Coordinates of C-alpha atoms in Angstrom, one line a residue:
X944 CA -88.2 -75.3 -75.9
X945 CA -91.3 -77.4 -75.5
X946 CA -93.9 -77.6 -78.3
X947 CA -97.6 -77.8 -77.9
X948 CA -98.8 -80.6 -80.3
X949 CA -102.3 -79.2 -80.3
X950 CA -100.9 -76.0 -82.0
X951 CA -98.7 -77.8 -84.5
X952 CA -99.9 -78.9 -88.0
X953 CA -98.4 -80.8 -90.9
X954 CA -98.9 -80.1 -94.6
X955 CA -97.9 -82.2 -97.6
X956 CA -97.1 -80.3 -100.8
X957 CA -98.0 -82.1 -103.9
X958 CA -100.1 -81.6 -107.1
X959 CA -101.1 -85.3 -107.3
X960 CA -104.7 -86.2 -107.0
X961 CA -103.9 -89.2 -104.8
X962 CA -101.6 -88.3 -101.9
X963 CA -99.9 -90.4 -99.3
X964 CA -100.7 -89.9 -95.6
X965 CA -98.1 -90.0 -93.0
X966 CA -98.6 -89.6 -89.3
X967 CA -96.1 -87.3 -87.6
X968 CA -96.0 -87.3 -83.8
X969 CA -94.6 -85.0 -81.1
X970 CA -94.4 -86.6 -77.6
X971 CA -96.5 -89.5 -78.9
X972 CA -99.3 -87.1 -80.0
X973 CA -100.3 -87.2 -83.7
X974 CA -100.0 -83.8 -85.5
X975 CA -103.1 -82.8 -87.4
X976 CA -102.7 -82.7 -91.2
X977 CA -104.2 -79.7 -93.0
X978 CA -104.7 -78.6 -96.6
X979 CA -103.6 -75.0 -96.0
X980 CA -101.6 -73.2 -93.4
X981 CA -100.9 -69.5 -92.7
X982 CA -97.3 -68.6 -92.6
X983 CA -96.1 -64.9 -92.1
X984 CA -99.5 -63.6 -93.4
X985 CA -99.7 -65.8 -96.5
X986 CA -102.1 -68.7 -96.7
X987 CA -100.2 -71.6 -98.3
X988 CA -102.2 -74.5 -99.7
X989 CA -100.9 -78.0 -100.5
X990 CA -100.9 -77.4 -104.3
X991 CA -99.1 -74.0 -104.0
X992 CA -101.9 -72.4 -106.1
X993 CA -102.5 -69.8 -103.3
X994 CA -106.2 -69.8 -104.2
X995 CA -107.1 -69.8 -100.5
X996 CA -105.0 -66.8 -99.8
X997 CA -106.4 -64.9 -102.8
X998 CA -110.0 -65.7 -101.6
X999 CA -109.2 -64.3 -98.1
X1000 CA -107.4 -61.1 -99.2
X1001 CA -110.2 -60.3 -101.7
X1002 CA -112.8 -60.8 -99.0
X1003 CA -110.8 -58.6 -96.6
X1004 CA -110.1 -56.0 -99.3
X1005 CA -113.9 -55.7 -100.1
X1006 CA -114.6 -55.1 -96.5
X1007 CA -111.9 -52.5 -96.2
X1008 CA -113.1 -50.9 -99.4
X1009 CA -116.6 -50.5 -98.0
X1010 CA -115.2 -48.9 -94.9
X1011 CA -113.2 -46.4 -97.0
X1012 CA -116.2 -45.6 -99.2
X1013 CA -118.5 -45.0 -96.3
X1014 CA -116.1 -42.7 -94.4
X1015 CA -115.0 -40.8 -97.5
X1016 CA -118.5 -39.9 -98.6
X1017 CA -118.0 -36.2 -97.9
X1018 CA -114.5 -35.9 -99.5
X1019 CA -114.4 -34.1 -102.8
X1020 CA -110.8 -34.5 -103.9
X1021 CA -110.2 -37.8 -105.7
X1022 CA -106.5 -37.8 -104.6
X1023 CA -107.7 -38.2 -101.0
X1024 CA -109.8 -41.2 -101.8
X1025 CA -107.0 -42.7 -103.8
X1026 CA -104.7 -42.3 -100.9
X1027 CA -107.1 -44.0 -98.6
X1028 CA -107.6 -46.8 -101.1
X1029 CA -103.9 -47.4 -101.4
X1030 CA -103.4 -47.4 -97.7
X1031 CA -106.2 -49.6 -96.6
X1032 CA -107.2 -51.7 -99.6
X1033 CA -104.4 -52.0 -102.1
X1034 CA -101.8 -52.7 -99.5
X1035 CA -103.8 -55.8 -98.6
X1036 CA -104.0 -57.0 -102.2
X1037 CA -100.2 -56.5 -102.7
X1038 CA -98.8 -57.9 -99.4
X1039 CA -96.0 -60.3 -100.3
X1040 CA -97.2 -60.6 -103.9
X1041 CA -93.9 -61.8 -105.1
X1042 CA -94.6 -65.0 -103.4
X1043 CA -98.1 -65.7 -104.5
X1044 CA -98.5 -63.7 -107.8
X1045 CA -101.1 -65.8 -109.7
X1046 CA -100.7 -66.9 -113.3
X1047 CA -104.3 -68.1 -113.8
X1048 CA -106.6 -65.5 -115.3
X1049 CA -109.5 -66.4 -113.0
X1050 CA -107.5 -65.3 -109.9
X1051 CA -106.2 -62.2 -111.7
X1052 CA -109.7 -61.1 -112.5
X1053 CA -110.8 -61.8 -109.0
X1054 CA -108.2 -59.5 -107.6
X1055 CA -108.9 -56.8 -110.2
X1056 CA -112.5 -56.7 -109.3
X1057 CA -111.7 -54.9 -106.1
X1058 CA -110.0 -52.0 -107.9
X1059 CA -112.7 -52.0 -110.6
X1060 CA -115.3 -51.5 -107.9
X1061 CA -113.3 -48.6 -106.3
X1062 CA -112.8 -46.9 -109.7
X1063 CA -116.5 -47.2 -110.4
X1064 CA -117.3 -45.3 -107.2
X1065 CA -114.6 -42.8 -107.9
X1066 CA -115.8 -42.1 -111.4
X1067 CA -119.4 -41.8 -110.1
X1068 CA -118.3 -39.2 -107.4
X1069 CA -116.4 -37.2 -110.1
X1070 CA -119.4 -37.3 -112.5
X1071 CA -117.5 -39.2 -115.2
X1072 CA -119.0 -42.6 -114.8
X1073 CA -121.1 -42.3 -118.0
X1074 CA -118.4 -40.7 -120.2
X1075 CA -115.6 -43.0 -119.0
X1076 CA -117.0 -46.5 -118.7
X1077 CA -114.1 -48.9 -119.5
X1078 CA -111.7 -50.0 -116.8
X1079 CA -108.5 -49.1 -118.8
X1080 CA -109.9 -45.7 -119.5
X1081 CA -110.6 -45.0 -115.9
X1082 CA -107.1 -46.2 -114.9
X1083 CA -105.7 -43.7 -117.4
X1084 CA -108.0 -40.9 -116.3
X1085 CA -107.1 -41.3 -112.6
X1086 CA -103.4 -42.0 -113.4
X1087 CA -103.5 -45.5 -111.8
X1088 CA -102.1 -48.8 -112.8
X1089 CA -103.8 -52.2 -112.9
X1090 CA -103.0 -54.6 -110.0
X1091 CA -101.5 -57.2 -112.4
X1092 CA -99.2 -54.6 -113.8
X1093 CA -98.1 -53.5 -110.4
X1094 CA -97.5 -57.1 -109.3
X1095 CA -95.3 -57.7 -112.4
X1096 CA -93.4 -54.5 -111.6
X1097 CA -92.8 -55.7 -108.1
X1098 CA -91.6 -59.1 -109.5
X1099 CA -89.2 -57.3 -111.9
X1100 CA -87.8 -55.1 -109.1
X1101 CA -87.3 -58.1 -106.9
X1102 CA -85.5 -60.0 -109.7
X1103 CA -83.4 -56.9 -110.4
X1104 CA -82.3 -56.7 -106.7
X1105 CA -81.7 -60.4 -106.5
X1106 CA -79.4 -60.5 -109.6
X1107 CA -77.5 -57.4 -108.3
X1108 CA -76.9 -59.1 -104.9
X1109 CA -79.0 -56.6 -103.0
X1110 CA -80.7 -59.6 -101.4
X1111 CA -78.6 -62.3 -99.6
X1112 CA -80.6 -65.2 -101.0
X1113 CA -78.2 -67.7 -102.6
X1114 CA -80.9 -70.4 -102.8
X1115 CA -83.1 -68.2 -104.9
X1116 CA -80.2 -67.0 -107.0
X1117 CA -79.3 -70.6 -107.8
X1118 CA -82.7 -71.1 -109.4
X1119 CA -81.9 -68.6 -112.2
X1120 CA -80.3 -70.1 -115.3
X1121 CA -77.8 -67.6 -116.6
X1122 CA -77.0 -67.8 -120.3
X1123 CA -73.4 -68.4 -121.3
X1124 CA -73.3 -68.3 -125.1
X1125 CA -70.7 -70.3 -127.0
X1126 CA -70.4 -67.6 -129.6
X1127 CA -71.0 -63.9 -129.2
X1128 CA -73.8 -62.5 -131.3
X1129 CA -76.2 -59.6 -131.0
X1130 CA -79.0 -61.9 -129.8
X1131 CA -76.8 -63.6 -127.2
X1132 CA -76.0 -60.2 -125.6
X1133 CA -79.6 -59.7 -124.8
X1134 CA -80.2 -63.3 -123.5
X1135 CA -79.1 -63.0 -119.9
X1136 CA -81.2 -66.0 -118.8
X1137 CA -81.3 -69.4 -120.5
X1138 CA -84.8 -70.6 -121.1
X1139 CA -85.3 -74.2 -119.8
X1140 CA -88.0 -76.5 -121.1
X1141 CA -91.1 -76.5 -118.9
X1142 CA -93.6 -79.3 -118.5
X1143 CA -96.1 -77.5 -116.2
X1144 CA -97.7 -74.1 -116.3
X1145 CA -96.5 -73.5 -112.8
X1146 CA -92.8 -73.7 -113.9
X1147 CA -93.4 -71.7 -117.1
X1148 CA -94.6 -68.8 -114.9
X1149 CA -91.6 -68.8 -112.7
X1150 CA -89.1 -65.9 -112.4
X1151 CA -86.4 -67.8 -114.2
X1152 CA -88.4 -67.7 -117.4
X1153 CA -87.2 -65.3 -120.1
X1154 CA -88.6 -64.4 -123.5
X1155 CA -86.3 -62.9 -126.0
X1156 CA -84.0 -61.5 -123.3
X1157 CA -86.9 -60.1 -121.3
X1158 CA -87.1 -61.6 -117.8
X1159 CA -90.6 -62.4 -116.8
X1160 CA -92.0 -63.6 -113.5
X1161 CA -95.4 -63.9 -115.2
X1162 CA -96.3 -65.1 -118.6
X1163 CA -97.8 -61.7 -119.4
X1164 CA -94.3 -60.1 -119.9
X1165 CA -93.6 -58.9 -123.4
X1166 CA -91.3 -56.6 -125.3
X1167 CA -92.9 -53.6 -123.4
X1168 CA -91.2 -54.7 -120.2
X1169 CA -87.5 -54.3 -119.2
X1170 CA -84.7 -55.7 -121.3
X1171 CA -81.4 -56.9 -119.8
X1172 CA -78.5 -56.4 -119.4
X1173 CA -78.9 -52.7 -119.7
X1174 CA -81.7 -52.5 -117.0
X1175 CA -80.0 -55.1 -114.8
X1176 CA -76.9 -53.1 -114.5
X1177 CA -78.7 -49.7 -114.0
X1178 CA -79.3 -48.1 -110.7
X1179 CA -82.3 -49.3 -108.7
X1180 CA -84.0 -45.8 -108.6
X1181 CA -83.4 -45.4 -112.4
X1182 CA -85.1 -48.7 -113.0
X1183 CA -88.0 -47.7 -110.7
X1184 CA -88.5 -44.5 -112.7
X1185 CA -88.5 -46.4 -116.0
X1186 CA -91.1 -48.8 -114.7
X1187 CA -93.3 -45.8 -113.6
X1188 CA -93.0 -44.3 -117.1
X1189 CA -94.0 -47.6 -118.7
X1190 CA -97.0 -47.9 -116.5
X1191 CA -98.1 -44.3 -117.2
X1192 CA -96.9 -43.1 -120.6
X1193 CA -98.1 -39.5 -120.0
X1194 CA -96.4 -39.2 -116.6
X1195 CA -94.8 -35.9 -117.5
X1196 CA -98.1 -34.3 -118.0
X1197 CA -99.5 -35.2 -114.5
X1198 CA -100.0 -32.9 -111.7
X1199 CA -97.3 -33.0 -109.0
X1200 CA -100.1 -33.6 -106.5
X1201 CA -100.6 -37.1 -107.9
X1202 CA -97.1 -38.3 -106.8
X1203 CA -97.3 -39.9 -103.4
X1204 CA -94.5 -41.8 -101.7
X1205 CA -95.6 -45.0 -100.1
X1206 CA -93.9 -48.0 -98.6
X1207 CA -94.0 -51.2 -100.4
X1208 CA -96.6 -53.6 -99.0
X1209 CA -94.5 -56.7 -99.4
X1210 CA -92.3 -57.9 -96.5
X1211 CA -89.8 -59.4 -98.8
X1212 CA -89.2 -56.0 -100.5
X1213 CA -87.9 -53.8 -97.6
X1214 CA -87.3 -50.6 -99.5
X1215 CA -89.1 -47.4 -100.0
X1216 CA -90.5 -47.0 -103.5
X1217 CA -91.8 -43.8 -105.0
X1218 CA -94.7 -45.2 -107.0
X1219 CA -96.8 -43.2 -109.4
X1220 CA -100.4 -43.5 -108.4

């Protein structure tokens, strides 16, 4: 197969301020070096911060949100607007999030701004904008979860399926450090992963990090998240329901109309999840 050098690019991944330049050629044609490149819908930058990707999906999500709000002006049921938001806006913000889930607060807040804008319009249309003003209160009122919480849930589900061999990814599985205690104690039974020493904030936010037996793909995980090995050995659907209850403590009191089955937006999670909106 012949390659077109004009459509080929090279990228050098490094977090150094000074980088080395190498000229790669195809048929004596020098390949252009770029700082970011789009691969399977994800914009990958040379420092692996994914800030370019976050900027682009936020811009696209705001445009889609404006389209949804303009065309749902005459709708009275909030469930319909939430369904449109999940289909056209939130799916963009969660596409392949296991790959680029940010650990800097500045990027988390930038992503959360889209949902805050939607909830403001939704509260205004339901005449509760003045009585319910805070973002957490609006999330609870409309039975929704924050985007950061949903990304952490997707990370935990991905880690659960990876450990239970539902994904054929030995390279990713080899990155996890399983704890093999020398002596059996109560604490060692909960420590499934061994915590290595990290020297960068990028490594400290990786999926192999664990905190007191709680696996975390982001540094925001705490004792409120899942604990292994009980959850690691449980059925996937049972784990999914547990995560739903943790995101919405009063799930039993919700109307059945608020439960909507959607397909996960990430390409690397090819399963049908029944998420609680």
